[in-house]
PDB file of C-alpha atoms in Angstrom:
ATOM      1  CA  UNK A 132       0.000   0.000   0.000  1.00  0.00           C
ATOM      2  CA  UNK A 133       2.717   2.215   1.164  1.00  0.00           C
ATOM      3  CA  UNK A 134       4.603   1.191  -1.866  1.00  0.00           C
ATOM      4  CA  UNK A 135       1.562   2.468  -4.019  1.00  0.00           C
ATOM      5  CA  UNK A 136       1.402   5.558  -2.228  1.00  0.00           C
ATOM      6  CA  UNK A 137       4.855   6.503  -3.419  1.00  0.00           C
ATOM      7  CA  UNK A 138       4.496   6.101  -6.779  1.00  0.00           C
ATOM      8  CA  UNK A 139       1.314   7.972  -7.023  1.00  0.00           C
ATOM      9  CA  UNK A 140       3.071  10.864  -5.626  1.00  0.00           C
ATOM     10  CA  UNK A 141       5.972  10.429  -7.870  1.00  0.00           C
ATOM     11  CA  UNK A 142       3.720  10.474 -10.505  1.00  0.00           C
ATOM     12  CA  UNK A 143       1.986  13.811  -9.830  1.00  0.00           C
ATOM     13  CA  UNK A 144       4.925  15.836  -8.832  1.00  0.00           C
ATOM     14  CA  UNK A 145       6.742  14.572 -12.198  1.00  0.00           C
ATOM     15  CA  UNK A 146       3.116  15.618 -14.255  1.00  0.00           C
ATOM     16  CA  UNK A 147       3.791  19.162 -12.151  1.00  0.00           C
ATOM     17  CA  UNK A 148       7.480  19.757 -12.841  1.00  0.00           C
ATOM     18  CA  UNK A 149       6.664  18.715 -16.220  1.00  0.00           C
ATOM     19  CA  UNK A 150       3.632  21.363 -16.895  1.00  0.00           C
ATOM     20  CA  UNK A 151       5.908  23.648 -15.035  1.00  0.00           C
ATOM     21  CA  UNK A 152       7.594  24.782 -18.581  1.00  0.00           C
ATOM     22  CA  UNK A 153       3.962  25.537 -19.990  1.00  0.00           C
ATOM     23  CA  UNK A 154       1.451  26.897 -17.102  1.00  0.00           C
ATOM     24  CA  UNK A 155       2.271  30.956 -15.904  1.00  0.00           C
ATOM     25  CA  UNK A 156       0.745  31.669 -13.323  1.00  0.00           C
ATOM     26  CA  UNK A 157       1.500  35.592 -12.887  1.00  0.00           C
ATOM     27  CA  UNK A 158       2.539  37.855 -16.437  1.00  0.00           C
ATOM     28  CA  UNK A 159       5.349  37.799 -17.646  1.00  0.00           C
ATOM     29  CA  UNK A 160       7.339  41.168 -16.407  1.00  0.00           C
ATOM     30  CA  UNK A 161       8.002  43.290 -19.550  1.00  0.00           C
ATOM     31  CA  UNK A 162      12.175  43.313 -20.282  1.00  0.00           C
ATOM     32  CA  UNK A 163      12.344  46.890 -18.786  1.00  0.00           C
ATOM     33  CA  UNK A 164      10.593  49.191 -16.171  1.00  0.00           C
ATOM     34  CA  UNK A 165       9.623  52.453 -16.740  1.00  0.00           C
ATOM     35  CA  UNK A 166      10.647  55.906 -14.318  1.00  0.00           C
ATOM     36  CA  UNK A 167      10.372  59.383 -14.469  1.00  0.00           C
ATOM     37  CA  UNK A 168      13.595  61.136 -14.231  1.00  0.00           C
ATOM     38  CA  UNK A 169      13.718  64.887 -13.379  1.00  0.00           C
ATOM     39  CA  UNK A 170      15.473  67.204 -15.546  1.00  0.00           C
ATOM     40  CA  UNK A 171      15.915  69.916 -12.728  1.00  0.00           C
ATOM     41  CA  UNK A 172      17.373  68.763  -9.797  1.00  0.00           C
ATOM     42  CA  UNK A 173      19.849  70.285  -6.526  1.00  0.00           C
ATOM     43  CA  UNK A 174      23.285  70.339  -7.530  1.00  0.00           C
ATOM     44  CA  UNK A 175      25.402  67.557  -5.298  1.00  0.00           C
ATOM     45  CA  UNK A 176      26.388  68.831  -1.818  1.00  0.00           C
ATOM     46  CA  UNK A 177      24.460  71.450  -1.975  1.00  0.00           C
ATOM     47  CA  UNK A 178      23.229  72.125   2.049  1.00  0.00           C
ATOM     48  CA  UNK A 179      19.497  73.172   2.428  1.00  0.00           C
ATOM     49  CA  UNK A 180      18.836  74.548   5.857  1.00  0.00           C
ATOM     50  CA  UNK A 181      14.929  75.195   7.129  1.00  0.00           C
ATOM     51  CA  UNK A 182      16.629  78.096   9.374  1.00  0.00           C
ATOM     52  CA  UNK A 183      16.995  80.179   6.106  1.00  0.00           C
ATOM     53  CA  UNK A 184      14.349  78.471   3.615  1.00  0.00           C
ATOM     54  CA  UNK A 185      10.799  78.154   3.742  1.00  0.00           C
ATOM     55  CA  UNK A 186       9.489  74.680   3.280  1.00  0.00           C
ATOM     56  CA  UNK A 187       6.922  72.575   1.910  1.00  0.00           C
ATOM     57  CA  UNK A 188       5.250  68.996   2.454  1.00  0.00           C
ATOM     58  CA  UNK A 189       4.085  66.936  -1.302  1.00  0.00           C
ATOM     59  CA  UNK A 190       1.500  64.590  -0.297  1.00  0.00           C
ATOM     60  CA  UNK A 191       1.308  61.961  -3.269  1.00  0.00           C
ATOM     61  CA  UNK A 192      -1.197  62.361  -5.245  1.00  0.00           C
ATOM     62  CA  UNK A 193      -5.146  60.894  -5.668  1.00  0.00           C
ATOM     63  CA  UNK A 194      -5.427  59.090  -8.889  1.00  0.00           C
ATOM     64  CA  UNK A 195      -8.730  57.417 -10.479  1.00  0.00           C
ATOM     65  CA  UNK A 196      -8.295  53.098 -10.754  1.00  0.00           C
ATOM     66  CA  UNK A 197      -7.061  53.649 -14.398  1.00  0.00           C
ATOM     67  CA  UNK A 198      -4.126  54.942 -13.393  1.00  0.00           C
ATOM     68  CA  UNK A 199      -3.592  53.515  -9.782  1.00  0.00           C
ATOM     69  CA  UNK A 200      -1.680  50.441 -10.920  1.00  0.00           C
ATOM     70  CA  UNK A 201       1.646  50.573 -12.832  1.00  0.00           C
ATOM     71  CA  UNK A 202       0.245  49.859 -16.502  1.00  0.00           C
ATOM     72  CA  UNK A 203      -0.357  52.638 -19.206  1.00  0.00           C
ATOM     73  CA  UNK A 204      -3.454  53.460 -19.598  1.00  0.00           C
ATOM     74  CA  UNK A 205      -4.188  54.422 -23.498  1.00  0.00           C
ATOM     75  CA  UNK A 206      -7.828  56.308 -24.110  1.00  0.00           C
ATOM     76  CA  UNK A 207      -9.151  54.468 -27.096  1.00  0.00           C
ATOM     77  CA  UNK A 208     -12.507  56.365 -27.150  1.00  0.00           C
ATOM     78  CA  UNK A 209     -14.544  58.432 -24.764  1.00  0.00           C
ATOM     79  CA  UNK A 210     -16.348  55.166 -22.759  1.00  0.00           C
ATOM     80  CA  UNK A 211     -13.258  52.533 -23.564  1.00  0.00           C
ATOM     81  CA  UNK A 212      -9.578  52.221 -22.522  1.00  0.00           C
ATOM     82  CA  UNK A 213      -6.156  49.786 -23.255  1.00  0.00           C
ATOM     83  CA  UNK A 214      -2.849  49.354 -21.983  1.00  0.00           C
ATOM     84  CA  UNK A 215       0.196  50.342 -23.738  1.00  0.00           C
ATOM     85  CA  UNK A 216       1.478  46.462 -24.901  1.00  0.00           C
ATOM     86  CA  UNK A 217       4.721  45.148 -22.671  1.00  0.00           C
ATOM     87  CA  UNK A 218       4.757  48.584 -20.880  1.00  0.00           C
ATOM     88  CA  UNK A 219       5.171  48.956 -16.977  1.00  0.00           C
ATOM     89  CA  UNK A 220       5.988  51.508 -14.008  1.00  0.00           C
ATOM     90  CA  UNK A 221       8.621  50.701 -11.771  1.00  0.00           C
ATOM     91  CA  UNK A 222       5.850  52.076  -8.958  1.00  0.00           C
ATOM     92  CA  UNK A 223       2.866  53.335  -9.604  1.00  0.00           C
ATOM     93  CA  UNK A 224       2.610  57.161 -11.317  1.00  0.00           C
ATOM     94  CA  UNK A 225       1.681  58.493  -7.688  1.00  0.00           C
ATOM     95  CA  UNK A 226       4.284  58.212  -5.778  1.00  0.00           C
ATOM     96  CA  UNK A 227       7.276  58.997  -9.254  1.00  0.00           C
ATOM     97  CA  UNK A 228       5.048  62.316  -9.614  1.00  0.00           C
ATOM     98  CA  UNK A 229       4.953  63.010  -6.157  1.00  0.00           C
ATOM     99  CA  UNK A 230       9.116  61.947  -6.169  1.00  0.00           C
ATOM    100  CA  UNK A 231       9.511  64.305  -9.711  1.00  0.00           C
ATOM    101  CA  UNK A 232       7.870  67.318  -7.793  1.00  0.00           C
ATOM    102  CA  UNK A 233      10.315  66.511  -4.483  1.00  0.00           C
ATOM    103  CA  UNK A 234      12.998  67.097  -6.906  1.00  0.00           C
ATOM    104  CA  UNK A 235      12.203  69.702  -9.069  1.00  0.00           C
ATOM    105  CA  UNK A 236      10.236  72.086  -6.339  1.00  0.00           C
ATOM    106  CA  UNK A 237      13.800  72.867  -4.780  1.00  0.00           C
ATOM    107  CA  UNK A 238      15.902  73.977  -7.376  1.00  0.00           C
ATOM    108  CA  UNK A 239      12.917  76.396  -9.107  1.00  0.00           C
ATOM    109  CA  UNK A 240      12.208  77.964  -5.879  1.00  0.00           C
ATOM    110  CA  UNK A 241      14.486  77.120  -2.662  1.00  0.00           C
ATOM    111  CA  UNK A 242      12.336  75.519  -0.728  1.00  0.00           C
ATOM    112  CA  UNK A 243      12.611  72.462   1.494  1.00  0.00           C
ATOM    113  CA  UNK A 244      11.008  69.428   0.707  1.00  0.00           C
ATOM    114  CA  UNK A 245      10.094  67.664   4.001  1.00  0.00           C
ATOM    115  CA  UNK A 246       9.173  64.061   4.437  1.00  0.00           C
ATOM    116  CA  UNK A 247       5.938  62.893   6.426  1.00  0.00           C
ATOM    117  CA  UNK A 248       7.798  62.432   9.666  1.00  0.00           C
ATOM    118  CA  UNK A 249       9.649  65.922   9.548  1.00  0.00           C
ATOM    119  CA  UNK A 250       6.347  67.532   8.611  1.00  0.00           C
ATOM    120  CA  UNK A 251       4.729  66.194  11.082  1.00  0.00           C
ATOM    121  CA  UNK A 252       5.275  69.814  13.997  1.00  0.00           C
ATOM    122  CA  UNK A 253       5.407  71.958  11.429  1.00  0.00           C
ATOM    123  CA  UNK A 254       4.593  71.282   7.644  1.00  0.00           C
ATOM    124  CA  UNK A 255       5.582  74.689   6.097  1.00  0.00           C
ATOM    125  CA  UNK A 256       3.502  74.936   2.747  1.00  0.00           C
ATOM    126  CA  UNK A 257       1.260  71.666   1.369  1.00  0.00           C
ATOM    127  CA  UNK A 258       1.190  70.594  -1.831  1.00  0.00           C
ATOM    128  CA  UNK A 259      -1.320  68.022  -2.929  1.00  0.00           C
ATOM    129  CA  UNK A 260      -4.239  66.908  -5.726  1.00  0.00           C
ATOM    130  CA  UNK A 261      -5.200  64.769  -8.075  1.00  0.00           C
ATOM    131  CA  UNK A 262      -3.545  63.345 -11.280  1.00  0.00           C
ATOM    132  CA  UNK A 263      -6.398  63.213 -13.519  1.00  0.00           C
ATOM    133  CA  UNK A 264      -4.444  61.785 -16.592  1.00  0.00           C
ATOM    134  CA  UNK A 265      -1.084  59.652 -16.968  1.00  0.00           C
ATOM    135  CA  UNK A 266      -1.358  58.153 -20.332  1.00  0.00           C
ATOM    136  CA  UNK A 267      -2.211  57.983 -23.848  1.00  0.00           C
ATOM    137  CA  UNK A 268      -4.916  59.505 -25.999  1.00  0.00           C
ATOM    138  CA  UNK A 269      -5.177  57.314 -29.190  1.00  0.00           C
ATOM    139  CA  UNK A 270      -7.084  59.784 -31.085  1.00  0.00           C
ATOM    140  CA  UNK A 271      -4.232  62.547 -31.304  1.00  0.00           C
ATOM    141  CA  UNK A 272      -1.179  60.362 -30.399  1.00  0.00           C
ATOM    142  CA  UNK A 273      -0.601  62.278 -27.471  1.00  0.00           C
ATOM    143  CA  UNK A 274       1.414  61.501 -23.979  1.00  0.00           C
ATOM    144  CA  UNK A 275      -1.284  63.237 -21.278  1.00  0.00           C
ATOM    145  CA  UNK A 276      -0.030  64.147 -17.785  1.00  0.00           C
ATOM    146  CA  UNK A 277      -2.769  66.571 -15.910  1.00  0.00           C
ATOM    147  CA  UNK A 278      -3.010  67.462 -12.385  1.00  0.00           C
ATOM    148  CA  UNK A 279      -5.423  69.117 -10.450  1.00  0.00           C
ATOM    149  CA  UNK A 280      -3.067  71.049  -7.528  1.00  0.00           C
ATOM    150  CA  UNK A 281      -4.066  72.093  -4.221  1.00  0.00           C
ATOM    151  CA  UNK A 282      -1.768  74.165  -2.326  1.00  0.00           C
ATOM    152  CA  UNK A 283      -2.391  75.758   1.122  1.00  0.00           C
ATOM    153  CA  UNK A 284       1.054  77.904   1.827  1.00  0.00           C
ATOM    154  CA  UNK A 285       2.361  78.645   5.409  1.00  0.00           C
ATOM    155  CA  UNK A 286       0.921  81.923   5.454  1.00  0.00           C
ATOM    156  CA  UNK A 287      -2.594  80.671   6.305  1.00  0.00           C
ATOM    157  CA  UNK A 288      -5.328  78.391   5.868  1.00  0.00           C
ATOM    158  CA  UNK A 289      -6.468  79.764   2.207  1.00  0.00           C
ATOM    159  CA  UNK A 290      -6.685  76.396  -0.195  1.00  0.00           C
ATOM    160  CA  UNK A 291      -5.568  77.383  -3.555  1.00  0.00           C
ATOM    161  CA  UNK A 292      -6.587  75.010  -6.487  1.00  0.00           C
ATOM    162  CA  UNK A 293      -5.057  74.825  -9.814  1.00  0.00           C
ATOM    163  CA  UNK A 294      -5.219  72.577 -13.019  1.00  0.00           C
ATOM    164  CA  UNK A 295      -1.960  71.963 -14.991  1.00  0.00           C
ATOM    165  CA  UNK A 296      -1.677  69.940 -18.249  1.00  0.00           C
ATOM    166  CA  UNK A 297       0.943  69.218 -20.678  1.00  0.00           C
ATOM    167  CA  UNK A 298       0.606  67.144 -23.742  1.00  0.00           C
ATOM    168  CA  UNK A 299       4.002  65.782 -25.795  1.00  0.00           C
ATOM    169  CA  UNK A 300       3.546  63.875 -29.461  1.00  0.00           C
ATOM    170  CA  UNK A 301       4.310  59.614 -29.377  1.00  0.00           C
ATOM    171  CA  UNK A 302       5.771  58.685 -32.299  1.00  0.00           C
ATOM    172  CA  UNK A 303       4.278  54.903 -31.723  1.00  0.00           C
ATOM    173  CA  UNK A 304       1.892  53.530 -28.494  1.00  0.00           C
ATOM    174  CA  UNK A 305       4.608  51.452 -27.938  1.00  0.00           C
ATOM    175  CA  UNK A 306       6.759  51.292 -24.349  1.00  0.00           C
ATOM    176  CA  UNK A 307       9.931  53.204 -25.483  1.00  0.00           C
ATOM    177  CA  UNK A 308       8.210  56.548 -27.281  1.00  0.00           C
ATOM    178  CA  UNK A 309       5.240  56.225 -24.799  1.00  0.00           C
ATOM    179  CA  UNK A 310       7.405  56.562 -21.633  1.00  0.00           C
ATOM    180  CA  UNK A 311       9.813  59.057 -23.264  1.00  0.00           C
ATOM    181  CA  UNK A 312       6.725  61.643 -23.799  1.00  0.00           C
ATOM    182  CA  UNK A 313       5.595  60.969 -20.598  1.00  0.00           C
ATOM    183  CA  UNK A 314       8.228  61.591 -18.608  1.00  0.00           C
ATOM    184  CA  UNK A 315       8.595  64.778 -21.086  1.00  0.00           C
ATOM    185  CA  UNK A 316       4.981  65.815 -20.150  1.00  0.00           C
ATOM    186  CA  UNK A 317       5.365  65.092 -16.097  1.00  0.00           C
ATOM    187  CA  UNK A 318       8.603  67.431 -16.285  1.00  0.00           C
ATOM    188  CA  UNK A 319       6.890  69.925 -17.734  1.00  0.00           C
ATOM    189  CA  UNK A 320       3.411  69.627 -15.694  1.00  0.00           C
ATOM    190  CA  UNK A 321       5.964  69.614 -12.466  1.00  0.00           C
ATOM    191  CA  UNK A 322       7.937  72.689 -13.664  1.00  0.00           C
ATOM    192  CA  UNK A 323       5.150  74.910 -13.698  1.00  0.00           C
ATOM    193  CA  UNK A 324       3.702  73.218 -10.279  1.00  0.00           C
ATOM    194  CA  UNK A 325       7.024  74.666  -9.163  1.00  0.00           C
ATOM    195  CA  UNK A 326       6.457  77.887 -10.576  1.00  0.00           C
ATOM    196  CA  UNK A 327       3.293  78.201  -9.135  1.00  0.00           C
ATOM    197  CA  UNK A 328       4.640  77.211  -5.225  1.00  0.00           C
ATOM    198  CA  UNK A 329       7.252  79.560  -5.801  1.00  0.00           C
ATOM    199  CA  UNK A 330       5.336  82.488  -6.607  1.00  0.00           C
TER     200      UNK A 330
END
């Protein structure tokens, strides 16, 4: 009986390994992850001190289920939307937004970027909102980054709300032109955040 046993279980975990080759139980990752990379950032060594510079607190962003994960979303008509083929964040479009304005807010206007746990006493201005669109729209070719900002500065209470948009040209919907207008369109759409803090 015993003996049976044994080669019963042989048997399935031989018919596993074997369907092991053919059966994926997760996607495949795509061959490359996608980033934003800031094209203004501090120059190295450079000392920041909260004694002499204001500062300001980026909460990451709100973002509708479309774009909450780390796929590209592409608008194929007004009630309908894809995924850019074989194309994938490194982390969702949040949190590299929110990471793009903690690098570009400082350089444009000298303030301090503080984390959640320095903010906590005293936040100094607070930036935060809503990306309404990280992707593609099909029917002009067009990388989309727009976000609705929300900024109460240190001064007082007073909430002010603004909506920024930038749109580049993708040569194909395909993961290497897509990302490269993106992160084209989230510099610019974080440049004029900047611009806006730093008024």
């Amino acid at each position: 009986m015993t003996m049976i046993r044994s080669t019963k279980s042989l048997l399935a975990l031989t018919a596993l390994a074997s369907l092991s080759g053919c059966i994926s139980f997760a996607a495949k990752p795509p061959a490359s992850l996608l980033t934003l990379t800031s094209a203004t950032t501090l120059p190295v060594n450079q000392t920041q001190s909260s004694s002499t510079a204001p500062t300001i607190t980026i909460q990451v962003p709100a973002v509708a289920q479309s774009i909450a994960g780390v796929r590209i979303p592409v608008q194929a008509s007004q009630t309908s939307i894809a995924y850019v083929a074989k194309a994938q964040w490194v982390e969702p479009p949040a949190r590299l937004f929110a990471r793009l304005l903690s690098d570009t807010i400082p350089p444009r206007t000298g303030r301090i970027v503080l984390s959640s746990a320095q903010s906590f006493s005293d936040p100094g201005a607070v930036l935060s909102g809503e990306i309404r669109s990280f992707g593609v729209d099909a029917g002009t070719n067009m990388a989309v980054v727009a976000f609705d900002g929300s900024l109460i500065r240190s001064t007082g209470k007073v909430v002010e709300k603004r909506r920024f948009e930038a749109r580049v040209p993708v040569s194909a919907i395909a993961a290497g032109p897509v990302g490269v207008a993106l992160n084209q369109a989230a510099n610019q759409v974080a440049v004029e955040v900047a611009d806006w803090v730093g008024r």
